[in-house]
Coordinates of C-alpha atoms and ligand atoms in Angstrom, one line a residue:
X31 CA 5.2 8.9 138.1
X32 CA 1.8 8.3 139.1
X33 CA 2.1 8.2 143.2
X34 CA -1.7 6.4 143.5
X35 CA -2.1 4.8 140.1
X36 CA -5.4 3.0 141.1
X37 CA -7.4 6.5 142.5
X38 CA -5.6 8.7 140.3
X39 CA -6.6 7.3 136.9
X40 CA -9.7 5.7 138.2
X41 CA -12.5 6.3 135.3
X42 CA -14.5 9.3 135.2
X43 CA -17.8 6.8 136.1
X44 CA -16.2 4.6 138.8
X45 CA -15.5 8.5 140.3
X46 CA -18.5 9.8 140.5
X47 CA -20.0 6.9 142.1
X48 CA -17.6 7.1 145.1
X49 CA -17.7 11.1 145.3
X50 CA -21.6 10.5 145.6
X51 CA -21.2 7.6 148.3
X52 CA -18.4 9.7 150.2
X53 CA -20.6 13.2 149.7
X54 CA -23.8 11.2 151.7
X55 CA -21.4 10.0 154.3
X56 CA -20.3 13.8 155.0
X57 CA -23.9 15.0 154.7
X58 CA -24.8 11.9 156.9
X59 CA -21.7 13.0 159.4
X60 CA -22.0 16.9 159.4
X61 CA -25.7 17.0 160.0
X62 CA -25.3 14.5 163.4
X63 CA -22.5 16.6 164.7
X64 CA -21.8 19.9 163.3
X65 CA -24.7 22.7 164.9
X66 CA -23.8 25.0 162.5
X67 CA -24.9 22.4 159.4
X68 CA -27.8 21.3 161.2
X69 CA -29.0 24.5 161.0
X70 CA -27.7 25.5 157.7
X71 CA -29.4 22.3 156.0
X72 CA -32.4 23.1 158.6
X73 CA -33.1 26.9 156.9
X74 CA -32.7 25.5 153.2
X75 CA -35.2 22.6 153.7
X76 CA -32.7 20.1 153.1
X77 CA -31.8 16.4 154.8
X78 CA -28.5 14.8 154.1
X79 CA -31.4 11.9 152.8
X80 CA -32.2 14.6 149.7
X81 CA -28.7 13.7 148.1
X82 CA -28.8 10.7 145.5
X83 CA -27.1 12.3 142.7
X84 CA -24.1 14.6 142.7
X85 CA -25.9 17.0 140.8
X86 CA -28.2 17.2 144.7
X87 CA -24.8 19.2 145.3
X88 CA -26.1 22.5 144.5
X89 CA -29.1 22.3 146.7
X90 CA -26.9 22.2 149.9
X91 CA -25.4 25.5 152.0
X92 CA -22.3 26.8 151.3
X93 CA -19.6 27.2 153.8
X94 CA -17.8 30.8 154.4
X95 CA -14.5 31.7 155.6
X96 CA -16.8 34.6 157.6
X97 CA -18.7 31.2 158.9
X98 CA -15.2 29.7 160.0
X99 CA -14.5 32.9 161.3
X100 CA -18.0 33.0 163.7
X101 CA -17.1 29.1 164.7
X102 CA -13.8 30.0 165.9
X103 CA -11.9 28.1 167.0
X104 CA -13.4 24.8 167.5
X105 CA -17.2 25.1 166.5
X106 CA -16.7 23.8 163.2
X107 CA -15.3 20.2 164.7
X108 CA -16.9 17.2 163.6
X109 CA -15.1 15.2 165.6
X110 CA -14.5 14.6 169.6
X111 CA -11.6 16.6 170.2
X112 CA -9.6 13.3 172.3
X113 CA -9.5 12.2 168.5
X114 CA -8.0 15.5 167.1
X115 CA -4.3 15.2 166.8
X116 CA -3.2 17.9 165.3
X117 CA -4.0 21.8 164.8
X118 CA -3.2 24.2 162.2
X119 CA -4.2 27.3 161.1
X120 CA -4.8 30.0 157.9
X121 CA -2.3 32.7 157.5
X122 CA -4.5 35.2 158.1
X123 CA -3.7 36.7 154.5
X124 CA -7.4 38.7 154.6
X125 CA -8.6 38.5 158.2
X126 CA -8.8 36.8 161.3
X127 CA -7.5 33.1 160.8
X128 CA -9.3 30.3 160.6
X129 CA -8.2 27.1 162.9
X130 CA -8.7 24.1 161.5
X131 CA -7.7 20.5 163.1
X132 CA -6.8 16.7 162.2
X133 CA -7.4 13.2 163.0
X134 CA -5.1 10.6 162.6
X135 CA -6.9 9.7 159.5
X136 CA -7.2 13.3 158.2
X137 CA -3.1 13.5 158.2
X138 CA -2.6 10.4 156.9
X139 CA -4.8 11.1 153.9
X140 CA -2.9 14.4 153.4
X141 CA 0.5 12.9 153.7
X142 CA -0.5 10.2 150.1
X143 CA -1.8 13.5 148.5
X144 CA 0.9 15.6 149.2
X145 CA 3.1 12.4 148.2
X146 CA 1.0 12.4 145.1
X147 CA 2.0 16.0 144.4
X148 CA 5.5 15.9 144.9
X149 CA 5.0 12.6 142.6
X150 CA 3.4 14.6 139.8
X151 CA 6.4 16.7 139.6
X152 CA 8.8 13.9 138.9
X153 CA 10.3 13.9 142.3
X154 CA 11.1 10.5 143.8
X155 CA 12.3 8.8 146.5
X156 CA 16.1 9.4 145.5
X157 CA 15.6 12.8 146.1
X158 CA 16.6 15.6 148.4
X159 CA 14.1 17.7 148.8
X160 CA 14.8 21.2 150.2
X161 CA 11.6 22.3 152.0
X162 CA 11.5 26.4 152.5
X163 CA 7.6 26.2 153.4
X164 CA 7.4 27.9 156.7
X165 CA 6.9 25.4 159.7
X166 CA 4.2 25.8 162.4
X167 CA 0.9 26.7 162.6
X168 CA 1.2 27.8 158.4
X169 CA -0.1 24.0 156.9
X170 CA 2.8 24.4 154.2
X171 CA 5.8 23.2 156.2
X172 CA 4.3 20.2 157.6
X173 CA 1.9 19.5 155.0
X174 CA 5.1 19.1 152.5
X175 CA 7.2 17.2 155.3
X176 CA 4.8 14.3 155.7
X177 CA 4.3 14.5 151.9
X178 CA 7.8 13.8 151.0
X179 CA 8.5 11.6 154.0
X180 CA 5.6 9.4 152.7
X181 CA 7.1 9.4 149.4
X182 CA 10.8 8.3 150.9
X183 CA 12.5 10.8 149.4
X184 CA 14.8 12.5 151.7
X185 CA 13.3 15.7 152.9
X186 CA 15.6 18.4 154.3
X187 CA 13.3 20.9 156.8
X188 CA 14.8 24.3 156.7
X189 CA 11.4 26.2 156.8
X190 CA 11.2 29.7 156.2
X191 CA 13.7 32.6 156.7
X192 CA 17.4 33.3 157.0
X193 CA 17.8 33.1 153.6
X194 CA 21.6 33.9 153.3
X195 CA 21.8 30.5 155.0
X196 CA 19.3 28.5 153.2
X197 CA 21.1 29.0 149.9
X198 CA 24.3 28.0 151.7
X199 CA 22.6 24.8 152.7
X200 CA 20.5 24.3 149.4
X201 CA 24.7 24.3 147.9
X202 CA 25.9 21.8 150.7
X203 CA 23.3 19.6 151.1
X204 CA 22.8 18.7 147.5
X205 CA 19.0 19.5 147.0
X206 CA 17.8 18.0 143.9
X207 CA 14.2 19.6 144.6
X208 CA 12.9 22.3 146.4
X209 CA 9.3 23.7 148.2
X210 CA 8.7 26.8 148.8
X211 CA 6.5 29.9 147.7
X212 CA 7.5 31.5 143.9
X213 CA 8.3 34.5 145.3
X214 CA 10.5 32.8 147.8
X215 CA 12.1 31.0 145.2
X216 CA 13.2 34.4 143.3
X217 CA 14.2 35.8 147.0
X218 CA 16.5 33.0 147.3
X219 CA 17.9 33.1 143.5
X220 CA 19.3 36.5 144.1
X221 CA 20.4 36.2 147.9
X222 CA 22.5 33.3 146.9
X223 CA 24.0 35.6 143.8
X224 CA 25.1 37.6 146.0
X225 CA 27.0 35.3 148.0
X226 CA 28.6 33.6 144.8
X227 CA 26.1 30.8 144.4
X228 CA 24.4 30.3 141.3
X229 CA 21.7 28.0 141.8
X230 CA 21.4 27.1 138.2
X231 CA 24.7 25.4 138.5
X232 CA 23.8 23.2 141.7
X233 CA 21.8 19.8 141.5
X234 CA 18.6 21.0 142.2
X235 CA 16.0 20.3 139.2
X236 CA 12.5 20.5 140.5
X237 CA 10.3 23.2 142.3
X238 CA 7.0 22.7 143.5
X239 CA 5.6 26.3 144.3
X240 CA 2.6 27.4 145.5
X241 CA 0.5 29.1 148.3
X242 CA 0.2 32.3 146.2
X243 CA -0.8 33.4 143.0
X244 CA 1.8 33.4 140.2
X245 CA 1.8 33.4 136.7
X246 CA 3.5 31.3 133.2
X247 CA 5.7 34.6 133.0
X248 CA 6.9 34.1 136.3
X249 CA 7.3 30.3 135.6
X250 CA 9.4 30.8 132.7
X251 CA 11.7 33.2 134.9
X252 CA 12.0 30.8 137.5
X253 CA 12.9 28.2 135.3
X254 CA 15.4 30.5 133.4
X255 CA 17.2 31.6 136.3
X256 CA 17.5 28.5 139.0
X257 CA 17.7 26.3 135.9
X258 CA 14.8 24.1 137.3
X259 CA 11.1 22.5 136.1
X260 CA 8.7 24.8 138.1
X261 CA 5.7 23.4 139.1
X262 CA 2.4 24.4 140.3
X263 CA 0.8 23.6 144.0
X264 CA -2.4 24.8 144.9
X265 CA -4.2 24.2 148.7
X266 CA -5.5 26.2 151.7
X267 CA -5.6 25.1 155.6
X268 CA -9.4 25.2 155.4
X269 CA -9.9 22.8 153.7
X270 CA -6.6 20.9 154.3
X271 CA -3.9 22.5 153.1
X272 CA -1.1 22.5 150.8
X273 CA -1.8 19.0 148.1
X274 CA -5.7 19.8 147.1
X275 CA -4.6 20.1 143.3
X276 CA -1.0 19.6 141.5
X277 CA 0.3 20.1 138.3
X278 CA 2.1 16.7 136.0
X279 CA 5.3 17.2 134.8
X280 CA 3.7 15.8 131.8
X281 CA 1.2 18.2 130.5
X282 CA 2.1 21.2 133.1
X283 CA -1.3 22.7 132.2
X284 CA -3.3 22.6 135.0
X285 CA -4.2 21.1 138.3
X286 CA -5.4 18.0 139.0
X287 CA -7.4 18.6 141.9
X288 CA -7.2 14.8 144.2
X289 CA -11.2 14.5 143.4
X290 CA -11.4 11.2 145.7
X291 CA -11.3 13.4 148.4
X292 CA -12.4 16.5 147.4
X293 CA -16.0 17.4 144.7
X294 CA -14.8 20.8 143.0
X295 CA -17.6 23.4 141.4
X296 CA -17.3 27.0 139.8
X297 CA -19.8 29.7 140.8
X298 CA -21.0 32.8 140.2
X299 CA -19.1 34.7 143.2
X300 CA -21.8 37.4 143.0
X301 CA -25.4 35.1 142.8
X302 CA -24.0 31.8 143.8
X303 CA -25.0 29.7 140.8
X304 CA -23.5 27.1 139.4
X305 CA -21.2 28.0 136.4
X306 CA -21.2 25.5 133.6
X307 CA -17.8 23.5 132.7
X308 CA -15.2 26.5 131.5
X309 CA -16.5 29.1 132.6
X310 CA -14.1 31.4 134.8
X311 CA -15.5 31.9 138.7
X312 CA -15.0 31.3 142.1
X313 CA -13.7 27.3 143.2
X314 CA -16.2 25.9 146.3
X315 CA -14.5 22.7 147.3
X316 CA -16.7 19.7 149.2
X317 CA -14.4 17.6 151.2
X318 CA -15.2 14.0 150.9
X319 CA -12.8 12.1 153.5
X320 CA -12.4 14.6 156.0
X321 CA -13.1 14.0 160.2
X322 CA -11.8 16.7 162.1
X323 CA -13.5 18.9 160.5
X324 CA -15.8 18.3 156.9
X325 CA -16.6 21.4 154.6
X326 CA -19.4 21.2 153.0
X327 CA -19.3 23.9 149.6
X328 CA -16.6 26.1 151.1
X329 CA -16.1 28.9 149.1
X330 CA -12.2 29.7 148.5
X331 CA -12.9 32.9 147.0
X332 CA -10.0 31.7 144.6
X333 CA -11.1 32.7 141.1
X334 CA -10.3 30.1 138.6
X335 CA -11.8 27.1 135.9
X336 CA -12.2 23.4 135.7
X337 CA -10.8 21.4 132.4
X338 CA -12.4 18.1 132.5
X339 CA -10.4 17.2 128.9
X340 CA -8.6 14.0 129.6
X341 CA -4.8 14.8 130.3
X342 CA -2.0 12.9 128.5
X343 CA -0.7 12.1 131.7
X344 CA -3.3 9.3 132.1
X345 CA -4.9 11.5 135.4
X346 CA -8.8 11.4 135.0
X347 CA -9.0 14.1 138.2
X348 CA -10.3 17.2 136.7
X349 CA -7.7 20.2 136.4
X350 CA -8.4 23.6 137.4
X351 CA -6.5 26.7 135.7
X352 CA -4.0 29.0 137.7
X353 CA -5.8 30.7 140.3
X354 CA -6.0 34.6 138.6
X355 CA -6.6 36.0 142.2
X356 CA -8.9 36.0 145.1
X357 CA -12.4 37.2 144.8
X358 CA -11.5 39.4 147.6
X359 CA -7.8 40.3 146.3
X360 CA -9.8 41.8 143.3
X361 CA -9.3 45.6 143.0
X362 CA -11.6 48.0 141.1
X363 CA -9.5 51.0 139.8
X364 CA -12.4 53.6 138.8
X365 CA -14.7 50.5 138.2
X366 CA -12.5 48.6 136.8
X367 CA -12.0 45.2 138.1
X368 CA -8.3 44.0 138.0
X369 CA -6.2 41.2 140.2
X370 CA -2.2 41.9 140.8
X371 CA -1.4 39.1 138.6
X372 CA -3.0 41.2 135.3
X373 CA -0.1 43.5 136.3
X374 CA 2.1 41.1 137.1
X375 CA 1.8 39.4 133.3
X376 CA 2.6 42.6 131.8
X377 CA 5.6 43.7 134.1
X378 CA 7.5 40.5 133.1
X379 CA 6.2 40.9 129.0
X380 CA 8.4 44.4 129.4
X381 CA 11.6 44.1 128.6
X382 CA 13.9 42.4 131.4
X383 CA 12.1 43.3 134.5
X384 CA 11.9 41.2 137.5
X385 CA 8.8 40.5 138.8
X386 CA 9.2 42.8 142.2
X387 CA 6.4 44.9 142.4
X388 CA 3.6 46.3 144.8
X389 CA 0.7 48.1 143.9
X390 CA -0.1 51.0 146.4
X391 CA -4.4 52.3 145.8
X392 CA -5.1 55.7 147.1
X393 CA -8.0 57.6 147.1
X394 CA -8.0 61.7 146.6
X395 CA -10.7 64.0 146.0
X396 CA -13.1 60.3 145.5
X397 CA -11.0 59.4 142.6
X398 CA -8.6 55.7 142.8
X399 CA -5.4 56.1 142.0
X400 CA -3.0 53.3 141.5
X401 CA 0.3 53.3 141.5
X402 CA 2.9 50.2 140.1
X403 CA 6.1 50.5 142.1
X404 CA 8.4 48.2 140.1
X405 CA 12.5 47.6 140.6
X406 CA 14.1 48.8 138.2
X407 CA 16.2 45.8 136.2
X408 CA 19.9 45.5 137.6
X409 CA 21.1 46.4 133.8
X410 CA 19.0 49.2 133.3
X411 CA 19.6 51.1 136.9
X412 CA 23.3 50.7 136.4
X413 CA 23.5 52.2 132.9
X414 CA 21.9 54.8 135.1
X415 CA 20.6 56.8 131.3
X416 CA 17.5 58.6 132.3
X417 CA 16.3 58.1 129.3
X418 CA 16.3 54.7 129.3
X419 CA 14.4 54.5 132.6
X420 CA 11.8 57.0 131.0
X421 CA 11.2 54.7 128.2
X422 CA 10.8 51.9 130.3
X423 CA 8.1 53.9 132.6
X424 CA 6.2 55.0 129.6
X425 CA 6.1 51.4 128.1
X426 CA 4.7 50.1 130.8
X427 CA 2.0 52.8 131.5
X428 CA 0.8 52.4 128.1
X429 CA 0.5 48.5 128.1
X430 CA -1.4 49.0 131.7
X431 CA -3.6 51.6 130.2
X432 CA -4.3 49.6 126.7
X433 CA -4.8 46.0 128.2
X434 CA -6.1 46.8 131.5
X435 CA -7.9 50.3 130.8
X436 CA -6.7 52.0 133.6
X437 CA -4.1 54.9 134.3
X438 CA -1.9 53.9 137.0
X439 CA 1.5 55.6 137.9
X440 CA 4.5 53.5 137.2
X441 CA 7.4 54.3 139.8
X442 CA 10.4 52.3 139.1
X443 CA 12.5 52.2 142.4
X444 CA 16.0 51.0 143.2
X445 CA 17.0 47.1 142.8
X446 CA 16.0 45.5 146.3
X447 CA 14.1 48.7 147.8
X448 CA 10.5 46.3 147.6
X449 CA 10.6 44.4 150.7
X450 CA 10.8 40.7 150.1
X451 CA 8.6 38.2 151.7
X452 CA 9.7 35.1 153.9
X453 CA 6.3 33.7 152.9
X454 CA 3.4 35.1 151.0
X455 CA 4.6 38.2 149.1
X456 CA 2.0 41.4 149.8
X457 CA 1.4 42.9 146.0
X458 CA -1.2 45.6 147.3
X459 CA -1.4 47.8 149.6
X460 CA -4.8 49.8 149.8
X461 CA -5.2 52.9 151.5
X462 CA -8.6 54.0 150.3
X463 CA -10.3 52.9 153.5
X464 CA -7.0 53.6 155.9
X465 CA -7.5 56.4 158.7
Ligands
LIG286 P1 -4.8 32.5 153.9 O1 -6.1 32.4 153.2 O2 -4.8 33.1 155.2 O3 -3.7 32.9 153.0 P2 -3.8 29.7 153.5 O4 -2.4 29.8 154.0 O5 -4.6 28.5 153.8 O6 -4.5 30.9 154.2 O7 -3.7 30.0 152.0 C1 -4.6 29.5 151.1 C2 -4.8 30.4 149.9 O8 -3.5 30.6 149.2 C3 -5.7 29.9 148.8 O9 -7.0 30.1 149.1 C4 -5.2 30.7 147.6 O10 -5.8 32.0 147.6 C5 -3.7 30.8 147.8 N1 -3.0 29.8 147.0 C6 -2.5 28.6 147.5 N2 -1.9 28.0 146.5 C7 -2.0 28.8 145.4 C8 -1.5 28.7 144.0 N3 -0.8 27.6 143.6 N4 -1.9 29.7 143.2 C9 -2.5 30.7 143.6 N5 -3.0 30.9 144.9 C10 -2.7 29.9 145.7
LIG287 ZN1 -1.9 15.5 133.9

C-alpha cells in the first residue's frame, strides 16, 4: 500500500523540479537565520542566489555532527523558539548528543512519513502495532507513535525495557506488527521462550526494524524464528529521525529514501567529492521541508549506495542499500578496514549460530588484536563435546581470516553471557586508546 500515492510515485522530472524549488527555499531560509550558514556559505563564496540547478548542490558546505556538536543546543535553530514545539535528541551512540527540535509543521510532516513507512511494510489501519522503540528524548518511540497513529492503525506504546513483560503483552494484546530495533526483536524472541511463548505462533506478522545496522542474515533469522516479514527502517534525530528511508514489502531491496523532503548524495568520506550513482560511500542528506531546524549536506557518516532503478513497487524515490556501518564505527585491524556487520555476515553463514556477538580491539606491544566473542548455539553448548566447539572456533577463524584478511580470536562463551541491549546493541568495544 502506497500511504502518499501522489508524492511517492511522482515522476523522476516532476521531482527534481520540486527538490530544486524546496532546496532554494532552505538556502533562501538558512542563510537569513542560521549564523553558522551565513558564515559557512560566506567562506565558500557562495549565495543561496548561486543555486538554479540541483547539480549547484555540490558547491554548498556540508554540515557535521562535530558542527551540531559546537552549536549545541540551540544554535543550529532556524526558527524562533515560541514556534518550536517539540525537542528530541541523538543517542549519543559516538559522542556528545546532538539536540535537535520541531515545529508543528516539522512533526506533522514526520508523522505522513513515518505513516508512509509503516505503509510500505503492509501494515494498515486494522492493525495492532506493538511499539518497543524506546520513548523520550530517543526520536524512535515517538517518531513511530505519531507514524502509526497517522496511519489509524492501533498502536500499543510499550517502549523499551522489561522485556519479560513485553512478550507477555505482545501474547495478550494481539500485536499483529511490531517496532523495535533487530537486536531487540531477537532479545525478545528468546525472553518470551523462556516463559513458554513462542512468538511464531501469536498473530504478529510484520516487523519494521531499524536504528542499527543489521544484515539479510539476520533478516532471514528474524523471520525464521518470530515467523514474521522483517522490514528495514533507516533515520537519525539530526536530521529527523526514524522514517527518512523504508523498505516495500514488494521488492524488500532497498530503501526508498522520502526524497520530497529530503535530496540524498554519496561522497567520498575521505575528499568529500561527489561519488557517481553506485558507488559505495558515505550518505549526506539535504532536508527540504524542514523549520526547526534545516540541514544543509549533513554528513551521516552512514556508509551506503543509491539505486535509482525504478522499483516494481511503482515508488520513483531513489533506494539506498543497507547501511554496512558508520564511517566512524569502521575498525582497522593491522590496516585493514572492517565494520561489525562483515563479522556479523559470517557469524550467521556458520552453522546455527545466533547472531550475539561483540568484538573486543586491544592493543599490545603496537600490534591490534581482535577478538570475536560469540555465544555459543544452545545445541552445541549442551552436547557439551569439546570437539565440537573446537570445530566450530576454527571454522569461524578461518572464514574471518580468508574473507576479511585478518586473524582475530574467536571465543565462544556461554548462551546469554553477551549482554543484551534494551536499545542499540554495542558490537565493539575498543581498548586501544583506553587508559
Ligand atoms: P546516534 O547517532 O547517537 O545513534 P540516532 O539515534 O539518531 O543517534 O541514530 C541514527 C543512526 O542510527 C544513523 O545515523 C545510523 O547510523 C543508525 N541507523 C538508523 N537506522 C538504521 C538502519 N536501518 N540500518 C543501519 N543503521 C541505522
Ligand atoms: Zn519499492
Amino acid at each position: 500500500m502506497i500511504f502518499d500515492i501522489e508524492m511517492e510515485t511522482l515522476p523522476r522530472e516532476e521531482l527534481e523540479a520540486l527538490q530544486l524549488r524546496r532546496l532554494k527555499n532552505q538556502c533562501e531560509r538558512v542563510y537569513a537565520n542560521v549564523p553558522f550558514y551565513r558564515k559557512a556559505f560566506d567562506e565558500l563564496g557562495v549565495s543561496p542566489g548561486d543555486v538554479r540547478s540541483l547539480k549547484d548542490l555540490a558547491r554548498l558546505p556540508f554540515t557535521t555532527k562535530q558542527d551540531m556538536r559546537d552549536n549545541y543546543p540551540y544554535g543550529l535553530f532556524a526558527m524562533p523558539i515560541d514556534t518550536i514545539v517539540r525537542i528530541h535528541a541523538s543517542s549519543g551512540t559516538t559522542g556528545r548528543a546532538t539536540v535537535v527540535g520541531y515545529t508543528r509543521r516539522d512533526l506533522d510532516n514526520w508523522a505522513d512519513m513515518m505513516a508512509r513507512c509503516l505503509s510500505a511494510a503492509g501494515i494498515t489501519r486494522r492493525d495492532f502495532i506493538h511499539n518497543a522503540y524506546g520513548y523520550g528524548l530517543f526520536t524512535g518511540g515517538l517518531g513511530a507513535h505519531y507514524g502509526a497513529e497517522r496511519l489509524g492503525a492501533t498502536v500499543i506504546p510499550v517502549s523499551g525495557g522489561a522485556t519479560k513483560r513485553q512478550a507477555q503483552i505482545l501474547r495478550d494484546f494481539g500485536a499483529t506488527a511490531m517496532t523495535c530495533t533487530p537486536s531487540y526483536a531477537l532479545h525478545l524472541y528468546e525472553s518470551a521462550l523462556e516463559q513458554g511463548i513462542d512468538i511464531a505462533k501469536l498473530p504478529l506478522a510484520i516487523g519494521v526494524f531499524g536504528a542499527e545496522p543489521w544484515t539479510e542474515e539476520m533478516r532471514a533469522e528474524i523471520e525464521r524464528k518470530l515467523g514474521i516479514s522483517a522490514l528495514n527502517i533507516y533515520g537519525l534525530s539530526e536530521v529527523m529521525g526514524p522514517g527518512v528511508s523504508m523498505e516495500c514489502a514488494e521488492a524488500k531491496c532497498g530503501m526508498h529514501i522520502f526524497e520530497d523532503h529530503f535530496l540524498p548524495e554519496i561522497i567520498d568520506p575521505a575528499t568529500g567529492e561527489q561519488l557517481p550513482p553506485g558507488s559505495e560511500g558515505e550518505l549526506v542528506l539535504t532536508t527540504l521541508t524542514k523549520e526547526g531546524i534545516p540541514l544543509i549536506r549533513y554528513r551521516t557518516r552512514d556508509i551506503t549506495t543509491l539505486n535509482y532503478t525504478p522499483c516494481r513497487c511503482g515508488r520513483t524515490h531513489v533506494r539506498m542499500g543497507r547501511v554496512v556501518g558508520r564511517s566512524d564505527d569502521m575498525l582497522i585491524i593491522r590496516g585493514v578496514n572492517l565494520f561489525p556487520q562483515h563479522i556479523e555476515s559470517l557469524l550467521m553463514e556458520a552453522e546455527g549460530t545466533t547472531p550475539h556477538y561483540q568484538l573486543v580491539v586491544t592493543r599490545e606491544n603496537n600490534l591490534d588484536h581482535l577478538e570475536i566473542k560469540v555465544e555459543l548455539p544452545a545445541e552445541i553448548f549442551i552436547s557439551d563435546e569439546i570437539r565440537r566447539i573446537q570445530q566450530f572456533e576454527r571454522k569461524i577463524q578461518k572464514n574471518v581470516k580468508e574473507f576479511l584478511g585478518v586473524t582475530a580470536k574467536v571465543s565462544l562463551v556461554q548462551p546469554n553471557s553477551i549482554p543484551r541491549s534494551e536499545g542499540k546493541a554495542a558490537r565493539v568495544i575498543d581498548l586501544r586508546n583506553a587508559g
